[in-house]
Short mmCIF file of C-alpha atoms in Angstrom, two decimals:
data_model
loop_
_atom_site.label_atom_id
_atom_site.label_comp_id
_atom_site.label_asym_id
_atom_site.label_seq_id
_atom_site.Cartn_x
_atom_site.Cartn_y
_atom_site.Cartn_z
CA UNK A 1 102.90 67.08 87.53
CA UNK A 2 106.30 65.93 86.20
CA UNK A 3 109.38 67.62 87.54
CA UNK A 4 110.25 69.06 84.10
CA UNK A 5 106.81 70.66 83.87
CA UNK A 6 107.37 72.24 87.27
CA UNK A 7 110.61 73.73 85.99
CA UNK A 8 108.83 75.37 83.08
CA UNK A 9 106.26 76.97 85.40
CA UNK A 10 108.71 78.92 87.54
CA UNK A 11 108.20 82.15 85.61
CA UNK A 12 104.57 81.53 84.70
CA UNK A 13 101.72 83.56 86.13
CA UNK A 14 100.73 81.48 89.18
CA UNK A 15 97.41 80.32 90.52
CA UNK A 16 96.78 78.74 93.89
CA UNK A 17 93.73 76.73 94.93
CA UNK A 18 91.93 78.83 97.49
CA UNK A 19 88.68 77.23 98.60
CA UNK A 20 86.15 74.51 98.03
CA UNK A 21 84.49 76.44 95.20
CA UNK A 22 87.72 76.33 93.18
CA UNK A 23 88.54 80.03 93.31
CA UNK A 24 92.07 80.93 92.30
CA UNK A 25 94.61 83.07 94.04
CA UNK A 26 96.82 85.18 91.84
CA UNK A 27 100.09 85.76 93.67
CA UNK A 28 102.53 88.51 92.87
CA UNK A 29 105.90 87.61 91.48
CA UNK A 30 108.70 88.60 93.83
CA UNK A 31 112.45 88.38 93.94
CA UNK A 32 112.40 88.95 97.69
CA UNK A 33 111.88 85.33 98.74
CA UNK A 34 112.93 83.18 101.62
CA UNK A 35 115.45 81.77 101.59
CA UNK A 36 117.27 84.03 99.14
CA UNK A 37 118.34 81.26 96.78
CA UNK A 38 118.43 80.44 93.04
CA UNK A 39 115.43 78.69 91.57
CA UNK A 40 117.22 75.36 91.39
CA UNK A 41 117.45 75.45 95.20
CA UNK A 42 113.67 75.97 95.30
CA UNK A 43 113.32 72.80 93.25
CA UNK A 44 115.69 70.92 95.52
CA UNK A 45 113.82 72.04 98.61
CA UNK A 46 110.46 71.14 97.07
CA UNK A 47 111.74 67.73 95.95
CA UNK A 48 112.89 67.04 99.49
CA UNK A 49 109.26 67.17 100.58
CA UNK A 50 108.00 65.43 97.43
CA UNK A 51 110.03 62.20 97.22
CA UNK A 52 107.37 60.62 94.99
CA UNK A 53 107.84 63.38 92.35
CA UNK A 54 104.06 63.82 92.27
CA UNK A 55 104.32 67.57 91.80
CA UNK A 56 102.49 68.22 95.08
CA UNK A 57 103.21 68.30 98.77
CA UNK A 58 100.55 67.98 101.41
CA UNK A 59 99.69 70.89 103.64
CA UNK A 60 100.99 68.78 106.53
CA UNK A 61 104.41 68.58 104.88
CA UNK A 62 104.22 72.29 104.06
CA UNK A 63 103.67 73.00 107.75
CA UNK A 64 106.67 70.80 108.53
CA UNK A 65 108.71 72.84 106.05
CA UNK A 66 107.58 76.05 107.77
CA UNK A 67 108.47 74.55 111.13
CA UNK A 68 111.96 73.75 109.83
CA UNK A 69 112.60 77.09 108.14
CA UNK A 70 110.27 79.22 110.24
CA UNK A 71 113.10 80.74 112.23
CA UNK A 72 114.20 82.49 109.03
CA UNK A 73 110.78 84.08 108.61
CA UNK A 74 109.32 87.08 110.40
CA UNK A 75 106.90 85.68 112.99
CA UNK A 76 103.85 87.43 111.56
CA UNK A 77 104.61 86.24 108.02
CA UNK A 78 104.92 82.70 109.35
CA UNK A 79 101.55 83.11 111.01
CA UNK A 80 99.98 84.27 107.74
CA UNK A 81 101.45 81.37 105.75
CA UNK A 82 100.24 78.85 108.32
CA UNK A 83 96.77 80.37 108.21
CA UNK A 84 96.69 79.98 104.44
CA UNK A 85 98.01 76.41 104.57
CA UNK A 86 95.42 75.48 107.22
CA UNK A 87 92.65 76.80 105.00
CA UNK A 88 93.64 75.04 101.78
CA UNK A 89 90.60 72.96 100.85
CA UNK A 90 92.51 70.53 98.60
CA UNK A 91 94.95 69.56 101.33
CA UNK A 92 97.91 69.83 98.97
CA UNK A 93 100.18 72.45 97.46
CA UNK A 94 101.77 72.31 94.01
CA UNK A 95 105.26 73.51 93.14
CA UNK A 96 104.20 76.94 91.91
CA UNK A 97 102.02 77.36 94.98
CA UNK A 98 105.03 76.52 97.10
CA UNK A 99 107.20 79.18 95.43
CA UNK A 100 104.53 81.85 95.72
CA UNK A 101 103.53 81.10 99.27
CA UNK A 102 107.12 81.51 100.39
CA UNK A 103 107.42 84.92 98.69
CA UNK A 104 106.90 88.14 100.61
CA UNK A 105 104.45 89.77 98.24
CA UNK A 106 100.75 89.15 98.22
CA UNK A 107 97.92 89.75 95.82
CA UNK A 108 94.41 90.88 96.67
CA UNK A 109 93.13 87.32 96.35
CA UNK A 110 95.93 86.11 98.66
CA UNK A 111 94.48 88.31 101.38
CA UNK A 112 90.94 87.23 100.59
CA UNK A 113 91.97 83.59 100.86
CA UNK A 114 93.35 84.12 104.34
CA UNK A 115 90.24 85.96 105.48
CA UNK A 116 87.73 83.46 104.03
CA UNK A 117 86.06 80.86 106.15
CA UNK A 118 88.02 79.85 109.21
CA UNK A 119 91.35 81.19 108.07
CA UNK A 120 91.91 83.43 111.04
CA UNK A 121 95.22 84.46 112.51
CA UNK A 122 95.58 82.69 115.83
CA UNK A 123 98.39 84.74 117.31
CA UNK A 124 97.90 87.69 119.62
CA UNK A 125 97.12 91.10 118.23
CA UNK A 126 99.98 93.36 117.27
CA UNK A 127 98.77 95.92 119.82
CA UNK A 128 99.37 93.44 122.65
CA UNK A 129 103.03 92.85 121.88
CA UNK A 130 105.49 94.22 124.45
CA UNK A 131 109.18 95.00 124.53
CA UNK A 132 109.16 97.05 121.31
CA UNK A 133 111.64 99.84 120.67
CA UNK A 134 110.65 103.40 119.86
CA UNK A 135 110.87 102.94 116.09
CA UNK A 136 108.85 99.71 116.27
CA UNK A 137 106.17 101.41 118.35
CA UNK A 138 105.99 104.18 115.75
CA UNK A 139 105.54 101.65 112.94
CA UNK A 140 102.86 99.86 114.97
CA UNK A 141 101.10 103.19 115.60
CA UNK A 142 101.14 104.00 111.87
CA UNK A 143 99.79 100.52 111.07
CA UNK A 144 96.80 101.03 113.36
CA UNK A 145 96.28 104.56 112.02
CA UNK A 146 96.01 103.53 108.38
CA UNK A 147 95.26 99.80 107.95
CA UNK A 148 91.90 98.20 108.80
CA UNK A 149 92.93 94.51 108.83
CA UNK A 150 95.11 92.79 111.39
CA UNK A 151 96.77 90.62 108.74
CA UNK A 152 97.83 93.77 106.87
CA UNK A 153 99.00 95.45 110.05
CA UNK A 154 101.21 92.49 110.98
CA UNK A 155 102.54 92.17 107.45
CA UNK A 156 103.38 95.87 107.33
CA UNK A 157 104.96 95.80 110.80
CA UNK A 158 107.37 93.06 109.72
CA UNK A 159 108.06 94.51 106.27
CA UNK A 160 108.68 98.21 106.97
CA UNK A 161 112.35 99.16 107.24
CA UNK A 162 112.38 103.00 107.04
CA UNK A 163 114.25 102.59 103.75
CA UNK A 164 113.36 104.71 101.97
CA UNK A 165 111.99 107.10 104.61
CA UNK A 166 108.80 109.11 103.95
CA UNK A 167 110.71 111.75 102.01
CA UNK A 168 108.12 113.03 99.53
CA UNK A 169 105.67 114.76 101.87
CA UNK A 170 108.53 116.09 103.98
CA UNK A 171 110.29 117.48 100.89
CA UNK A 172 107.10 119.17 99.64
CA UNK A 173 106.47 120.68 103.06
CA UNK A 174 110.04 121.98 103.40
CA UNK A 175 109.81 123.53 99.92
CA UNK A 176 106.52 125.23 100.80
CA UNK A 177 107.95 126.65 104.02
CA UNK A 178 111.08 127.86 102.20
CA UNK A 179 109.04 129.64 99.51
CA UNK A 180 106.80 131.21 102.14
CA UNK A 181 109.79 132.44 104.12
CA UNK A 182 111.37 133.90 100.99
CA UNK A 183 108.27 135.86 100.02
CA UNK A 184 107.60 136.81 103.64
CA UNK A 185 110.98 138.50 103.79
CA UNK A 186 110.65 139.97 100.31
CA UNK A 187 107.15 141.38 100.89
CA UNK A 188 107.71 142.11 104.58
CA UNK A 189 104.35 140.50 105.25
CA UNK A 190 103.49 137.19 106.97
CA UNK A 191 99.70 137.33 107.42
CA UNK A 192 97.56 137.63 104.28
CA UNK A 193 100.52 137.90 101.96
CA UNK A 194 98.02 137.85 99.13
CA UNK A 195 97.08 141.44 100.03
CA UNK A 196 100.51 142.60 98.85
CA UNK A 197 100.44 144.00 95.28
CA UNK A 198 103.58 142.00 94.42
CA UNK A 199 102.30 138.64 95.65
CA UNK A 200 100.87 137.37 92.35
CA UNK A 201 103.86 138.60 90.35
CA UNK A 202 105.71 135.45 91.32
CA UNK A 203 106.17 132.83 88.55
CA UNK A 204 104.49 130.22 90.78
CA UNK A 205 100.76 131.06 91.31
CA UNK A 206 98.12 130.12 88.77
CA UNK A 207 96.59 133.19 87.11
CA UNK A 208 93.90 132.88 84.41
CA UNK A 209 95.59 135.38 82.12
CA UNK A 210 98.83 133.39 82.35
CA UNK A 211 97.24 129.95 81.97
CA UNK A 212 99.35 129.23 78.88
CA UNK A 213 102.30 128.85 81.27
CA UNK A 214 101.48 125.21 81.99
CA UNK A 215 103.74 124.82 85.03
CA UNK A 216 101.47 127.14 87.00
CA UNK A 217 98.80 124.42 87.15
CA UNK A 218 101.15 122.59 89.57
CA UNK A 219 103.60 125.19 90.90
CA UNK A 220 100.88 127.17 92.67
CA UNK A 221 101.13 124.54 95.42
CA UNK A 222 104.25 126.24 96.80
CA UNK A 223 102.59 129.65 97.34
CA UNK A 224 100.28 130.38 100.27
CA UNK A 225 98.04 133.33 101.04
CA UNK A 226 99.58 133.77 104.50
CA UNK A 227 100.90 131.99 107.54
CA UNK A 228 97.37 131.00 108.57
CA UNK A 229 96.92 129.28 105.20
CA UNK A 230 100.30 127.56 105.32
CA UNK A 231 99.89 126.47 108.94
CA UNK A 232 96.60 124.62 108.46
CA UNK A 233 97.71 122.96 105.23
CA UNK A 234 101.08 121.97 106.65
CA UNK A 235 99.51 120.43 109.77
CA UNK A 236 97.10 118.27 107.78
CA UNK A 237 99.76 117.42 105.21
CA UNK A 238 102.22 116.13 107.81
CA UNK A 239 99.77 114.45 110.19
CA UNK A 240 98.00 112.55 107.42
CA UNK A 241 100.45 112.47 104.52
CA UNK A 242 103.55 111.14 106.30
CA UNK A 243 101.83 108.04 107.83
CA UNK A 244 100.14 107.32 104.51
CA UNK A 245 103.47 107.55 102.69
CA UNK A 246 105.07 105.21 105.23
CA UNK A 247 102.45 102.59 104.44
CA UNK A 248 101.68 103.09 100.75
CA UNK A 249 104.95 104.55 99.49
CA UNK A 250 105.95 107.78 97.78
CA UNK A 251 104.74 106.74 94.32
CA UNK A 252 101.13 106.07 95.30
CA UNK A 253 100.81 108.99 97.68
CA UNK A 254 102.53 111.24 95.17
CA UNK A 255 100.04 110.10 92.52
CA UNK A 256 97.07 111.07 94.71
CA UNK A 257 98.69 114.35 95.78
CA UNK A 258 99.66 115.51 92.27
CA UNK A 259 96.29 114.47 90.83
CA UNK A 260 94.60 116.53 93.55
CA UNK A 261 96.79 119.56 92.82
CA UNK A 262 96.14 119.40 89.07
CA UNK A 263 92.42 118.78 89.56
CA UNK A 264 92.29 121.82 91.86
CA UNK A 265 93.73 124.28 89.35
CA UNK A 266 91.69 122.85 86.47
CA UNK A 267 88.52 123.02 88.56
CA UNK A 268 89.22 126.69 89.24
CA UNK A 269 89.80 127.36 85.55
CA UNK A 270 86.38 125.84 84.80
CA UNK A 271 84.23 126.96 87.73
CA UNK A 272 85.88 130.22 88.86
CA UNK A 273 87.41 131.43 85.63
CA UNK A 274 88.64 134.87 86.70
CA UNK A 275 90.34 133.87 89.97
CA UNK A 276 93.97 132.94 90.65
CA UNK A 277 94.99 129.95 92.79
CA UNK A 278 97.60 129.50 95.52
CA UNK A 279 98.18 126.88 98.22
CA UNK A 280 98.54 123.12 98.57
CA UNK A 281 94.90 122.57 99.50
CA UNK A 282 94.14 120.54 96.36
CA UNK A 283 96.75 117.90 97.21
CA UNK A 284 96.14 118.03 100.96
CA UNK A 285 92.38 117.63 100.62
CA UNK A 286 92.88 114.72 98.23
CA UNK A 287 94.96 112.85 100.84
CA UNK A 288 92.81 113.74 103.84
CA UNK A 289 89.48 113.00 102.18
CA UNK A 290 90.79 109.67 100.85
CA UNK A 291 92.01 108.70 104.32
CA UNK A 292 88.78 109.73 106.04
CA UNK A 293 86.70 107.87 103.47
CA UNK A 294 88.86 104.77 103.97
CA UNK A 295 88.32 105.02 107.74
CA UNK A 296 84.54 105.31 107.33
CA UNK A 297 84.38 102.43 104.85
CA UNK A 298 86.35 100.19 107.24
CA UNK A 299 85.04 101.64 110.50
CA UNK A 300 84.83 98.37 112.44
CA UNK A 301 88.31 97.29 111.37
CA UNK A 302 90.10 100.56 112.15
CA UNK A 303 91.57 100.24 115.64
CA UNK A 304 93.17 103.67 116.04
CA UNK A 305 92.46 105.30 119.39
CA UNK A 306 89.78 107.98 119.70
CA UNK A 307 88.95 107.55 116.03
CA UNK A 308 85.58 109.33 116.26
CA UNK A 309 87.08 112.35 118.04
CA UNK A 310 90.06 112.49 115.70
CA UNK A 311 87.88 112.21 112.63
CA UNK A 312 85.73 115.04 113.96
CA UNK A 313 88.83 117.17 114.52
CA UNK A 314 90.04 116.47 110.99
CA UNK A 315 86.68 117.55 109.60
CA UNK A 316 86.79 120.69 111.76
CA UNK A 317 90.26 121.57 110.43
CA UNK A 318 89.14 120.99 106.86
CA UNK A 319 86.02 123.09 107.43
CA UNK A 320 87.99 125.93 109.02
CA UNK A 321 90.48 125.99 106.16
CA UNK A 322 87.71 125.83 103.56
CA UNK A 323 85.75 128.56 105.35
CA UNK A 324 88.85 130.74 105.42
CA UNK A 325 89.29 130.22 101.67
CA UNK A 326 85.65 131.10 100.92
CA UNK A 327 85.86 134.25 103.10
CA UNK A 328 89.07 135.32 101.40
CA UNK A 329 87.64 134.75 97.91
CA UNK A 330 84.83 137.23 98.51
CA UNK A 331 86.83 139.66 100.63
CA UNK A 332 87.52 142.95 98.79
CA UNK A 333 90.73 142.36 96.80
CA UNK A 334 93.88 144.27 97.56
CA UNK A 335 94.35 145.32 93.94
CA UNK A 336 91.07 145.26 91.99
CA UNK A 337 89.91 144.19 89.51
CA UNK A 338 91.95 141.02 90.18
CA UNK A 339 89.97 138.89 92.67
CA UNK A 340 91.44 137.03 95.62
CA UNK A 341 92.46 133.35 95.20
CA UNK A 342 89.71 130.83 94.60
CA UNK A 343 88.47 128.15 97.00
CA UNK A 344 87.38 125.72 94.26
CA UNK A 345 90.75 123.92 94.34
CA UNK A 346 89.69 122.41 97.68
CA UNK A 347 86.68 120.80 96.00
CA UNK A 348 88.80 119.43 93.17
CA UNK A 349 91.09 117.79 95.72
CA UNK A 350 88.16 116.24 97.59
CA UNK A 351 86.77 114.79 94.34
CA UNK A 352 90.12 113.12 93.61
CA UNK A 353 90.42 111.83 97.17
CA UNK A 354 86.94 110.27 97.22
CA UNK A 355 87.53 108.44 93.93
CA UNK A 356 91.10 107.71 92.89
CA UNK A 357 92.49 108.20 96.40
CA UNK A 358 90.13 105.72 98.04
CA UNK A 359 91.07 103.01 95.55
CA UNK A 360 94.79 103.60 96.16
CA UNK A 361 94.50 103.52 99.97
CA UNK A 362 92.10 100.57 100.01
CA UNK A 363 94.54 98.30 98.16
CA UNK A 364 97.55 98.05 100.44
CA UNK A 365 100.43 96.24 98.70
CA UNK A 366 98.15 95.14 95.88
CA UNK A 367 98.82 95.86 92.22
CA UNK A 368 96.58 98.78 91.25
CA UNK A 369 96.54 97.67 87.62
CA UNK A 370 94.54 94.61 88.70
CA UNK A 371 91.80 96.73 90.27
CA UNK A 372 88.98 97.59 87.87
CA UNK A 373 87.88 100.58 89.96
CA UNK A 374 91.35 102.06 89.65
CA UNK A 375 91.11 102.05 85.86
CA UNK A 376 87.57 103.41 85.94
CA UNK A 377 88.48 106.37 88.17
CA UNK A 378 91.77 106.94 86.35
CA UNK A 379 89.89 107.05 83.05
CA UNK A 380 87.37 109.51 84.47
CA UNK A 381 90.18 111.66 85.83
CA UNK A 382 92.05 111.57 82.50
CA UNK A 383 88.85 112.58 80.69
CA UNK A 384 88.41 115.47 83.14
CA UNK A 385 91.99 116.63 82.49
CA UNK A 386 91.48 116.55 78.71
CA UNK A 387 88.19 118.43 79.03
CA UNK A 388 89.89 120.97 81.30
CA UNK A 389 92.68 121.48 78.80
CA UNK A 390 90.25 122.05 75.91
CA UNK A 391 88.18 124.33 78.13
CA UNK A 392 91.22 126.45 78.84
CA UNK A 393 92.08 126.62 75.15
CA UNK A 394 88.67 127.48 73.73
CA UNK A 395 86.13 128.44 76.41
CA UNK A 396 87.60 131.77 77.49
CA UNK A 397 87.42 133.21 74.00
CA UNK A 398 84.09 131.60 73.11
CA UNK A 399 82.45 132.90 76.30
CA UNK A 400 84.22 136.25 75.98
CA UNK A 401 85.33 136.11 79.62
CA UNK A 402 86.67 139.43 80.89
CA UNK A 403 89.90 138.49 82.66
CA UNK A 404 91.65 140.69 85.20
CA UNK A 405 94.98 142.14 84.07
CA UNK A 406 98.14 140.26 84.77
CA UNK A 407 99.77 141.22 88.08
#
């Protein structure tokens, strides 16, 4: 490849030879490269190892380059790059390959290339490393809690910087506690607040007669039936949601959480048409069910301690909370004919977690738009939302549903 042609390929969508069958590796574009230098310096560095201007450097020269500049790389990233170089079937790397291999973002096929054949990481496991500070041990703990592959765990351990911190789940939890405290003081009731006649008069809960107020399909997440309801949801939300946000980021976890919340209220409006909704169970169950499904699907790779016991405890907590919701739904209401809050939102959250949530958690640091399952489940979810909206507009009048009066 001539040098001029290499220059024109800098911004092109890259492809890297991966194995003997000729598979290609699509590598994410990244501005966070090593060393942090303009593209002309990339060319100069590449030309240094390609004096013949052939457009390629051998994997042996690439390993020499890594040996020279390896001190500037995180040790685990260096290990990953060496593993990929050692597995390159062609024995050579082109200019675009060189740029992409030195970047700090990976694609799904990048990871597959490392894991194919004999491309195994030769260094010691992350768990065996000693001399780590408290924050590093926390990051390592989160890596083993959420990621099933050692290459991902090492990559995450080197990449995570606590900036930004896991703010989303903490902010939602603080808001829920603040709202609960406000209504606890206002109603002078902390257990089974829902039994107070003024509870559903808040502008936050979903009520079928007030379903035209669209914000209620999401704002109900900040209201809880009582301290027992808030406590269980908050525990699961923090213990599962915060580590997931540390690994996958606020955008992805927020997507799963909000989709679970909206699916919960819409599911209630379809399956339990006369009942109100309160609580964050839709979002919480979306996160927890997605995480548990990811653990089961990658059981052999998950190295968290006591994983069977902890999974059993998570299922017990979910069952207790769901059982409490079912009991409350059929408990005689405090102000008939308005029934108690529905439990169907839990099921809506689980459905989101087992579909859209699993895809999000399974693709750590990979572009979701490249995953066909993501688009399939997102399309199904979008169709469900549209059907739920039309149901709320037309079904109540067509079925002549007798709704309870507004609180």
